[in-house]
Coordinates of C-alpha atoms and ligand atoms in Angstrom, one line a residue:
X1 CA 0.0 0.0 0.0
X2 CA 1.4 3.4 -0.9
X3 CA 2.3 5.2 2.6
X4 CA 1.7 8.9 0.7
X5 CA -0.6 10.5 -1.4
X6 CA 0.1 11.6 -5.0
X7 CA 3.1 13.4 -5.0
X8 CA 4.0 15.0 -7.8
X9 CA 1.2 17.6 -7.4
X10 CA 3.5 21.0 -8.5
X11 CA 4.6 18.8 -11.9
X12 CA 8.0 18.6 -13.2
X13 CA 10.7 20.8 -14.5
X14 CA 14.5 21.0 -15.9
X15 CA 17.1 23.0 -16.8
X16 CA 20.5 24.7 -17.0
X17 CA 21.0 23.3 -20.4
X18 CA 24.5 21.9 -21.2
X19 CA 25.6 20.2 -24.2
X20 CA 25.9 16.6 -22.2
X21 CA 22.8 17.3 -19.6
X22 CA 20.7 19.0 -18.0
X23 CA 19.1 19.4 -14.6
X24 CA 16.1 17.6 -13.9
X25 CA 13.5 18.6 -10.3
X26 CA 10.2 18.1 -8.8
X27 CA 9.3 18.0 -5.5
X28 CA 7.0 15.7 -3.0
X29 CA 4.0 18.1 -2.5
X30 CA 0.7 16.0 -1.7
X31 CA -0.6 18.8 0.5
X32 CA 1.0 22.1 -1.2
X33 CA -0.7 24.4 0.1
X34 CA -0.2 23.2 3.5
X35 CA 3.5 22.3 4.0
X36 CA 3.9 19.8 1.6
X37 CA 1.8 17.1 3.4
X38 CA 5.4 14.6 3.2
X39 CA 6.2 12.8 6.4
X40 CA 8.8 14.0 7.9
X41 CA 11.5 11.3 6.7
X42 CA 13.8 11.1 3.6
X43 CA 12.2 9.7 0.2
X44 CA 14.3 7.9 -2.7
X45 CA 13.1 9.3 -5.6
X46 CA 13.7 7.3 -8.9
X47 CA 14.2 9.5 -12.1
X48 CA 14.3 8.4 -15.7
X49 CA 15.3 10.0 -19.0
X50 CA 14.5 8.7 -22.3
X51 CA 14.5 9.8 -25.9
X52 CA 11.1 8.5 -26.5
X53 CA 7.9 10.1 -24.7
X54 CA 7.0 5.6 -24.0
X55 CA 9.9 5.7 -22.6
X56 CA 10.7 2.5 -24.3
X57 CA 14.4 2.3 -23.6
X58 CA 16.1 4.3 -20.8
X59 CA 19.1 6.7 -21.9
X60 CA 20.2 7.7 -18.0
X61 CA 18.1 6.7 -14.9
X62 CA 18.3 6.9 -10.6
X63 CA 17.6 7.8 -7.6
X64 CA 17.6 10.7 -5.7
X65 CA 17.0 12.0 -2.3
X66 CA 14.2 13.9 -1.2
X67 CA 14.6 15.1 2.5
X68 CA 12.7 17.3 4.5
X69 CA 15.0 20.0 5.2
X70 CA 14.8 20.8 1.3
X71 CA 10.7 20.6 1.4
X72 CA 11.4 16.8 -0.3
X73 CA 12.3 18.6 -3.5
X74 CA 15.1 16.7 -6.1
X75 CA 17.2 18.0 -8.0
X76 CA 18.9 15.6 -10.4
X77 CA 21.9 16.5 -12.5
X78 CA 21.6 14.6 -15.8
X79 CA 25.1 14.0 -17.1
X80 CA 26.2 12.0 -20.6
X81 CA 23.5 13.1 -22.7
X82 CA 24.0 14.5 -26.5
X83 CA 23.8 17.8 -27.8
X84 CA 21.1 19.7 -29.3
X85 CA 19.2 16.8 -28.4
X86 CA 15.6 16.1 -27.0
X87 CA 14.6 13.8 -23.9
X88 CA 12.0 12.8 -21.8
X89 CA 11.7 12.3 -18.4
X90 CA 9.9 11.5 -15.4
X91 CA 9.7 10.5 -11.9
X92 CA 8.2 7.7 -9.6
X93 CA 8.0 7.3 -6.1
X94 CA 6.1 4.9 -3.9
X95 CA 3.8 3.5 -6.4
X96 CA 3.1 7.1 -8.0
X97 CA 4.7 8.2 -11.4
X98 CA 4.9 11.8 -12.2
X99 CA 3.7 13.7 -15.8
X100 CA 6.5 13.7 -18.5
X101 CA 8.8 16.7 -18.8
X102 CA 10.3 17.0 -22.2
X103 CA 13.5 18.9 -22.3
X104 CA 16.5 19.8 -24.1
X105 CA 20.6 19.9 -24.2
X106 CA 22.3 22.6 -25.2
X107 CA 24.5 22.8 -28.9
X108 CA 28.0 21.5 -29.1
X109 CA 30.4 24.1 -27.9
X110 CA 31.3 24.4 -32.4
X111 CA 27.6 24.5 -33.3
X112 CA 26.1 26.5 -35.7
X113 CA 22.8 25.1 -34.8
X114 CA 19.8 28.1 -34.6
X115 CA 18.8 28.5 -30.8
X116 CA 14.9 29.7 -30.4
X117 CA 15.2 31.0 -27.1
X118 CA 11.7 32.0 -25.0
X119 CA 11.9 35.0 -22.6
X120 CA 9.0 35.6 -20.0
X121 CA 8.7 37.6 -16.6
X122 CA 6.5 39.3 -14.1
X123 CA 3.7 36.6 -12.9
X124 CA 1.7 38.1 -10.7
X125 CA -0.8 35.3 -9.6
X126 CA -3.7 37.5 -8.1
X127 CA -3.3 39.8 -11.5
X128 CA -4.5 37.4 -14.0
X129 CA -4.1 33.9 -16.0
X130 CA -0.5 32.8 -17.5
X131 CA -2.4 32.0 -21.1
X132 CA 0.9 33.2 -22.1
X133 CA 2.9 30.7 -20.5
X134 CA 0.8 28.4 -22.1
X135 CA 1.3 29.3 -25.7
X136 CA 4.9 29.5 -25.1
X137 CA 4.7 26.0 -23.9
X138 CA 3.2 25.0 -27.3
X139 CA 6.1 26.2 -29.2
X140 CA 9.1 24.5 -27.7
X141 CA 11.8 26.5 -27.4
X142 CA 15.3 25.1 -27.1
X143 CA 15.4 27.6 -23.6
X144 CA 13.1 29.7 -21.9
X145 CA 15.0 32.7 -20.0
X146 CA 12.7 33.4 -17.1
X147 CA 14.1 37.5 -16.2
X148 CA 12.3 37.8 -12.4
X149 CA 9.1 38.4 -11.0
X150 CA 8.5 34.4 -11.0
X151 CA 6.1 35.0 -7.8
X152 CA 5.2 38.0 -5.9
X153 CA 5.4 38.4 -2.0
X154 CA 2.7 40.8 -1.4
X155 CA -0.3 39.5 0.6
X156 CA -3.5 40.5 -0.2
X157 CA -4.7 44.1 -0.4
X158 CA -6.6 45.9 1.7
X159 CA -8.8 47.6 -1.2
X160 CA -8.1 45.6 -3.9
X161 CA -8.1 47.6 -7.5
X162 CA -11.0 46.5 -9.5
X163 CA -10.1 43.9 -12.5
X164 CA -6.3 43.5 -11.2
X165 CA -7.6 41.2 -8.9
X166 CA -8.5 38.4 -11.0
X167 CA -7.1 35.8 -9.0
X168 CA -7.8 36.1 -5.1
X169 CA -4.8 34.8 -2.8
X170 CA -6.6 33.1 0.6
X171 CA -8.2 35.9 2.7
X172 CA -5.7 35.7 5.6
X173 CA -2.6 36.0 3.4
X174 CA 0.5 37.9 4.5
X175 CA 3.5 38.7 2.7
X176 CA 5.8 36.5 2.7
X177 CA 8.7 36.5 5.1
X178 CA 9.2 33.2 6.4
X179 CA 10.1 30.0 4.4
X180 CA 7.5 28.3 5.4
X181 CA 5.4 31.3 3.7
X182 CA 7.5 31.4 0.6
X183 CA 7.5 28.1 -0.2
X184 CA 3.5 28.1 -0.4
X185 CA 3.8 31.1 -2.2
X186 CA 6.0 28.6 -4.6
X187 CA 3.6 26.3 -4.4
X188 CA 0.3 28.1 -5.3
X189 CA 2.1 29.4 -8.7
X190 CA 3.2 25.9 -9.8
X191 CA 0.0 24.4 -9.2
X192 CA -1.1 26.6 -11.9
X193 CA -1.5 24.0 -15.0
X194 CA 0.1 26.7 -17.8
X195 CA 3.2 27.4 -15.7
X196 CA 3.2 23.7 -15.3
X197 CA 3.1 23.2 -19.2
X198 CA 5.6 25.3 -19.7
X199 CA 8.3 23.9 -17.0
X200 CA 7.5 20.2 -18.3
X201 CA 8.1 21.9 -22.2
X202 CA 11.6 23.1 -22.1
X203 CA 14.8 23.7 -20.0
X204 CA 14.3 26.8 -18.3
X205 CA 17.3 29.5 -16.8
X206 CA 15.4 31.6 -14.1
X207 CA 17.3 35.0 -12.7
X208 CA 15.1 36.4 -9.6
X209 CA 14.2 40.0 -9.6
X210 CA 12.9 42.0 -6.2
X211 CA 9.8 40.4 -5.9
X212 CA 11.3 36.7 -5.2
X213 CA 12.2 38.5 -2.2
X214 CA 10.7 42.1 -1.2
X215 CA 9.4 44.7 -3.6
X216 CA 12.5 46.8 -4.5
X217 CA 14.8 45.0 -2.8
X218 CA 18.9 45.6 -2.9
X219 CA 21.8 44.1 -1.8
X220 CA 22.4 43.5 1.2
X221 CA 20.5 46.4 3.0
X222 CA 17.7 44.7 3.8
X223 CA 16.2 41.6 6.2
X224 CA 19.0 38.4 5.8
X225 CA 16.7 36.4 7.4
X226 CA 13.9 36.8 4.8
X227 CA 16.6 36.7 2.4
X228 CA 17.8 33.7 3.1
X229 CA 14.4 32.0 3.2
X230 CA 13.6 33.6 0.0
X231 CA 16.7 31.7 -1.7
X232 CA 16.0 28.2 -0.1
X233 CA 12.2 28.5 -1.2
X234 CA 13.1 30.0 -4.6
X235 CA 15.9 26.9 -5.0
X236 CA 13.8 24.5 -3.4
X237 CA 11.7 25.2 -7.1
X238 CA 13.6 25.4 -9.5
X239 CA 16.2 23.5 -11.3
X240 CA 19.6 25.2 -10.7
X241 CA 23.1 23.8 -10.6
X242 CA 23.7 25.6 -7.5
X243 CA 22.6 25.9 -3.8
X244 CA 22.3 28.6 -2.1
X245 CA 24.2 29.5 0.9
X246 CA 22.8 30.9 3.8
X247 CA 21.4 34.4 2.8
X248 CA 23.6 34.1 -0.4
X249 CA 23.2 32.4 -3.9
X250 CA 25.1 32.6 -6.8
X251 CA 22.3 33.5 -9.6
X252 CA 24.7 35.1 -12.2
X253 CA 25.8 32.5 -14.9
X254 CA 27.1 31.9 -18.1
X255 CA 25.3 29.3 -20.5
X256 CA 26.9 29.2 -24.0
X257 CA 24.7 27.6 -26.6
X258 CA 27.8 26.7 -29.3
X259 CA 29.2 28.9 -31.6
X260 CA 25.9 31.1 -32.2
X261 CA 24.7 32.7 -28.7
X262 CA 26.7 33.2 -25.3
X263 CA 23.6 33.6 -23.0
X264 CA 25.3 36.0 -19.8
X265 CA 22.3 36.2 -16.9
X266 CA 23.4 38.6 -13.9
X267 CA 21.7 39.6 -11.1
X268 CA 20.5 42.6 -10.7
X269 CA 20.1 42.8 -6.8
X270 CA 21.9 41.1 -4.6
X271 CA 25.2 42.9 -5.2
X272 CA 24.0 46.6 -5.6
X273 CA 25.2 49.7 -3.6
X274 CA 24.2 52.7 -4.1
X275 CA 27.0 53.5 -7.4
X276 CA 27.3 49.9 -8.3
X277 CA 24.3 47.6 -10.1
X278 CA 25.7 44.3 -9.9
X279 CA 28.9 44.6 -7.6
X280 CA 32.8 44.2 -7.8
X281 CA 33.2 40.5 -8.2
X282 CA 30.1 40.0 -10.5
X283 CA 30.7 43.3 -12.6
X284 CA 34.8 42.0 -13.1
X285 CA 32.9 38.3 -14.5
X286 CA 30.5 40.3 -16.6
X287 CA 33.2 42.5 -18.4
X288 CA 36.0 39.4 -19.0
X289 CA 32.7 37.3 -20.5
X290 CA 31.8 40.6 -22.6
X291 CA 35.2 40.9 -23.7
X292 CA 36.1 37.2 -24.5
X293 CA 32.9 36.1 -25.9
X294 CA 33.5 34.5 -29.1
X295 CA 29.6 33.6 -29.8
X296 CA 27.6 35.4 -32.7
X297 CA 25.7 36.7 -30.5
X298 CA 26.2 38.0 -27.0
X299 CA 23.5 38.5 -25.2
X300 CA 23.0 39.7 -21.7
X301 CA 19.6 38.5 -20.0
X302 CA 19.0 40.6 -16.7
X303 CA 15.5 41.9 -15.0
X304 CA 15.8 45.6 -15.3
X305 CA 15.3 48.0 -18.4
X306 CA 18.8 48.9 -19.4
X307 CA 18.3 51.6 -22.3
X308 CA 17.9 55.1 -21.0
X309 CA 14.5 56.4 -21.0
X310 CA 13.4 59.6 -20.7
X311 CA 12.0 60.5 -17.7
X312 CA 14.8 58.2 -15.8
X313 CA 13.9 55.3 -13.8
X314 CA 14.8 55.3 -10.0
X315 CA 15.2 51.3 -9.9
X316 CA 16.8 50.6 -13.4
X317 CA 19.8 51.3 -15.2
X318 CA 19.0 54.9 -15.3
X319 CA 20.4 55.2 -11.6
X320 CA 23.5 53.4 -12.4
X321 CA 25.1 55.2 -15.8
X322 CA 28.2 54.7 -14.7
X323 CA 27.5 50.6 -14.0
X324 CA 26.1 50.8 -17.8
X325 CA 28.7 52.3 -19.7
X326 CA 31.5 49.8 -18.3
X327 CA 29.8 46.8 -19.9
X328 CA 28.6 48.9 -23.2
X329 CA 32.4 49.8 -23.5
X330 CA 33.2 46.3 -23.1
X331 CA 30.6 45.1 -25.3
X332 CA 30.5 43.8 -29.2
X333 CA 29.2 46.8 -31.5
X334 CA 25.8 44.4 -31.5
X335 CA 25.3 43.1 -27.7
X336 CA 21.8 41.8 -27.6
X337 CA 19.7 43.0 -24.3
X338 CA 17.3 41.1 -22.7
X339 CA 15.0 42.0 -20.4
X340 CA 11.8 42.4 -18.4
X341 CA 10.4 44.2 -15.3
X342 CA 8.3 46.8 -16.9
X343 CA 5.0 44.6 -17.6
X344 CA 5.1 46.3 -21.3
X345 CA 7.0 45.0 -24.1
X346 CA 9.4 47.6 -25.6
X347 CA 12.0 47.5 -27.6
X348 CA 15.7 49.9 -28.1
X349 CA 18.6 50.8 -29.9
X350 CA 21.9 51.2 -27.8
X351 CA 25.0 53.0 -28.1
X352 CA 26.1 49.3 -28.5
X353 CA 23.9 46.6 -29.8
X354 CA 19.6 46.3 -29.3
X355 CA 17.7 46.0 -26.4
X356 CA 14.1 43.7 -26.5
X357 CA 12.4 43.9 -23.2
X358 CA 9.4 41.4 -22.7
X359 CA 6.4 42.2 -21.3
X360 CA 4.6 40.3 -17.9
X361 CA 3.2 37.1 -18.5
X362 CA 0.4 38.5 -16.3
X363 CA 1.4 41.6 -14.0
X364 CA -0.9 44.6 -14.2
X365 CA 1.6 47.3 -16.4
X366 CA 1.9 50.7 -15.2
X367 CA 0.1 53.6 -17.1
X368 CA 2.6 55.0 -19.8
X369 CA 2.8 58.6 -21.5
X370 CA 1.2 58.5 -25.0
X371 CA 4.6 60.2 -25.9
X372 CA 6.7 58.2 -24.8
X373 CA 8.1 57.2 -27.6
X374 CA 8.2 60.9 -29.3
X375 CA 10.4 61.3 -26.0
X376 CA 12.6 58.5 -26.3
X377 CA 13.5 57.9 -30.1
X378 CA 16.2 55.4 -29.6
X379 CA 13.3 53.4 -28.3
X380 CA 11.5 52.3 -31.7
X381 CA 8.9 50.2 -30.3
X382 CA 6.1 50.0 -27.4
X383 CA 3.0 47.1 -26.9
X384 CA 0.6 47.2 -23.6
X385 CA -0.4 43.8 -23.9
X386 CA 0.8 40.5 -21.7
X387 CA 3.0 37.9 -23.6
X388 CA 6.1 36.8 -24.0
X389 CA 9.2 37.1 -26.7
X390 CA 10.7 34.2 -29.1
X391 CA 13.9 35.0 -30.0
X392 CA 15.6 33.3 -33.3
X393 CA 19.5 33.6 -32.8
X394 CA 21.6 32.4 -36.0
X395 CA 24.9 32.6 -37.5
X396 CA 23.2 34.9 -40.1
X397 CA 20.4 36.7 -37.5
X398 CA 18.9 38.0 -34.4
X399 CA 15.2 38.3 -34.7
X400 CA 12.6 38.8 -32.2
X401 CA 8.8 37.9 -31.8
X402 CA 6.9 40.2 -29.4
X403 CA 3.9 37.6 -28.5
X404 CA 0.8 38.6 -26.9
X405 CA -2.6 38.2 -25.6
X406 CA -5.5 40.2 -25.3
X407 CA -6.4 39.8 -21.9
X408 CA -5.4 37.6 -18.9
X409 CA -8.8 38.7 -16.6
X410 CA -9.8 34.9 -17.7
X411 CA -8.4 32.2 -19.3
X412 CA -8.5 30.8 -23.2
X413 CA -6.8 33.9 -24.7
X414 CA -5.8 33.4 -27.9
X415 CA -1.6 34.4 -28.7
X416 CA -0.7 36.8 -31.8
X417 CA 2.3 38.3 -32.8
X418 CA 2.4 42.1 -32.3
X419 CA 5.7 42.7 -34.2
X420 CA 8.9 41.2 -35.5
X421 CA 12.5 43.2 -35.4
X422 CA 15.6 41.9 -36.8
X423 CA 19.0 43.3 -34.8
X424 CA 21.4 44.5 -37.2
X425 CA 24.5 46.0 -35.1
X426 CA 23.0 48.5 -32.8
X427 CA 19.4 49.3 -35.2
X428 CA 16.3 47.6 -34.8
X429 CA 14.7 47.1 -38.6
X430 CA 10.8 46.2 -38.7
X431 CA 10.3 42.7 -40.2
X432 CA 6.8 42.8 -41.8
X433 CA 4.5 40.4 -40.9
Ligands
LIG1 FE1 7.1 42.6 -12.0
LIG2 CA1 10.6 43.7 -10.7

């Protein structure tokens, strides 16, 4: 007789693509949404990866650990695996076996393989449905870049605004501060079944924003208690390579995808001071990988809007010119920008190189200036929906989807494409649909 109840309630998810493997997770959940609902013992977790979805013939397979003092999540660190190359896999437990998570391994370190990378941020669960996540789920990417704002902390509002609402947390909701709190917050977001999709459709490479933590958050000013529960619950779902430690965790990364894209994430929070974005040590990483990268395309994948904007922004690059210009001098003449934070899509030309910054998948946006554009002309492009971006990196081109849908107040939206822009050196040109 099985001594637990389903399990693998919050689905499945990998990532960190590599060219030889990936990282595979779940977590024991049969009572998310109060504390797991796991005994209070270890679980052996057996994990399976095959290149058929019937799993027919197993390419890599084993067990793992799931204890406690991680809320019984796994993470598995698939090695021996080819490039460019698609698997399945999946977990069982005690009699229960888990949905199927397709994934995928990076390029060889000399491909010229094209890379259809998927970028998405700012979920906020109360504001509305991730239809989004779910039509990026249908395409597949090779990687979806996740750029913060992957939950919210807030508890529920006094007064809440009328139709940003959508979604009501439980009545007696706090913000979070504990781990115990966070991790539920975890919880409720992944029991959403488009978020699921889209973890069990392709390798994912999550960098937080503020929001995993406090609103606004930076470095190390604030609360290294909350901190540090933040990072456990925020690792405790999510697929990365590394742990944290203590009220530390090592977010900023490098994740090469052969000869056509260098994919550089840094953290935007952690390290700041008040003249400094990212930090000594991470800012000295960032530069040698700006100046060394031999990719097509390098292409830096943070939360915050990086082109200037007129008027400035208090918690962007705006506040930190001097933090910006180092890595544009450092730069190629055609860096690629990624970004999110906004809850608008918009998209810039730099001194150096293009930035495209995705809208929320479901966050309410902030109202914006009619002129805003007239204001800013190096910024050649605005949309007010919620979506996502597909981004097409080559040997021969960078070109960008801006996807959206029309509403997330319920679910079934249907996705379009709201514009197309090609990076060519530092210009944006207009692909026509
Ligand atoms: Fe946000
Ligand atoms: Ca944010």
């Amino acid at each position: 007789m099985a001594k637990i109840k389903f399990p693998f309630t919050l689905g499945v998810a990998s990532g960190e693509p590599a060219p030889d493997g990936v990282m595979l997770w779940t977590r024991l959940a049969p009572d998310p949404l109060n504390g797991g609902g796991m005994p209070a013992s270890s679980f052996d977790v057996r994990w399976e990866v095959a290149e058929d979805e019937a799993f027919g013939r197993l390419t890599a397979s084993g067990t793992a650990r799931a204890q406690p003092a991680g809320a019984h999540s796994v993470h598995v660190k698939v090695a021996g695996l080819r490039p460019s190359s698609v698997y399945f896999y999946r977990f069982r437990v005690d009699g229960h076996t888990s949905r199927v998570g397709r994934t995928k391994t990076a390029p060889a370190a000399g491909s010229t393989a094209p890379v259809r990378i998927a970028v998405a941020s700012c979920q906020r669960y109360e504001h509305g449905y991730f239809t989004a996540l779910k039509h990026l789920a249908a395409e597949q990417p090779d990687v979806v870049l996740h750029l913060g704002d992957y939950i919210y902390e807030y508890g529920k509002p006094a007064a809440p605004a009328p139709g940003r609402y959508v979604r009501p947390l439980k009545d007696s909701t706090a913000a979070c501060t504990t781990l115990n709190a966070y991790r539920e917050r975890y919880a409720l977001y992944r029991l959403d079944p488009d978020l699921q999709a889209a973890h069990a459709a392709a390798p994912w490479l999550t960098i937080p924003d503020d929001h995993e933590v406090v609103n606004n958050y930076q470095g190390k000013t604030g609360d290294a208690k909350r901190r540090r529960a933040a990072y456990q619950a925020n690792y405790e779902h999510l697929p990365y390579r590394v742990k944290p430690g203590g009220d530390a965790m090592q977010f900023y990364r490098w994740r090469p995808f052969g000869k056509v894209a260098d994919l550089l994430l840094a953290d935007v929070r952690q390290y700041r001071t008040p003249g400094d974005m990212l930090g000594p040590a991470q800012t000295t990483w960032l530069l040698d990988r700006l100046t060394t990268s031999a990719a097509r395309w390098t292409v830096l994948a943070q939360p915050l809007f990086f082109a200037p904007r007129n008027p400035p922004s208090a918690d962007a690059w705006d506040a930190f010119p001097a933090s910006r210009a180092k890595i544009l001098q450092a730069a190629p003449d055609d860096l690629v920008v990624l970004s999110g934070d906004v809850h608008n899509a918009w998209a810039g030309e730099l001194d150096r190189g293009v930035e495209f910054v995705a809208t929320a998948v479901s966050s309410a946006p902030p109202a914006v200036r009619d002129d805003a554009l007239e204001r800013n002309p190096h910024l050649r492009f605005f949309d007010g929906h919620r979506g996502y971006l597909v981004a097409h990196a080559s040997m021969e081109e960078f070109t960008v989807d801006y996807r959206t849908v029309a509403y997330v107040d319920r679910p079934g939206a249907p996705v379009s494409t709201a514009a197309s822009f090609r990076a060519v050196g530092n210009k944006l040109v207009r692909i026509d649909l």
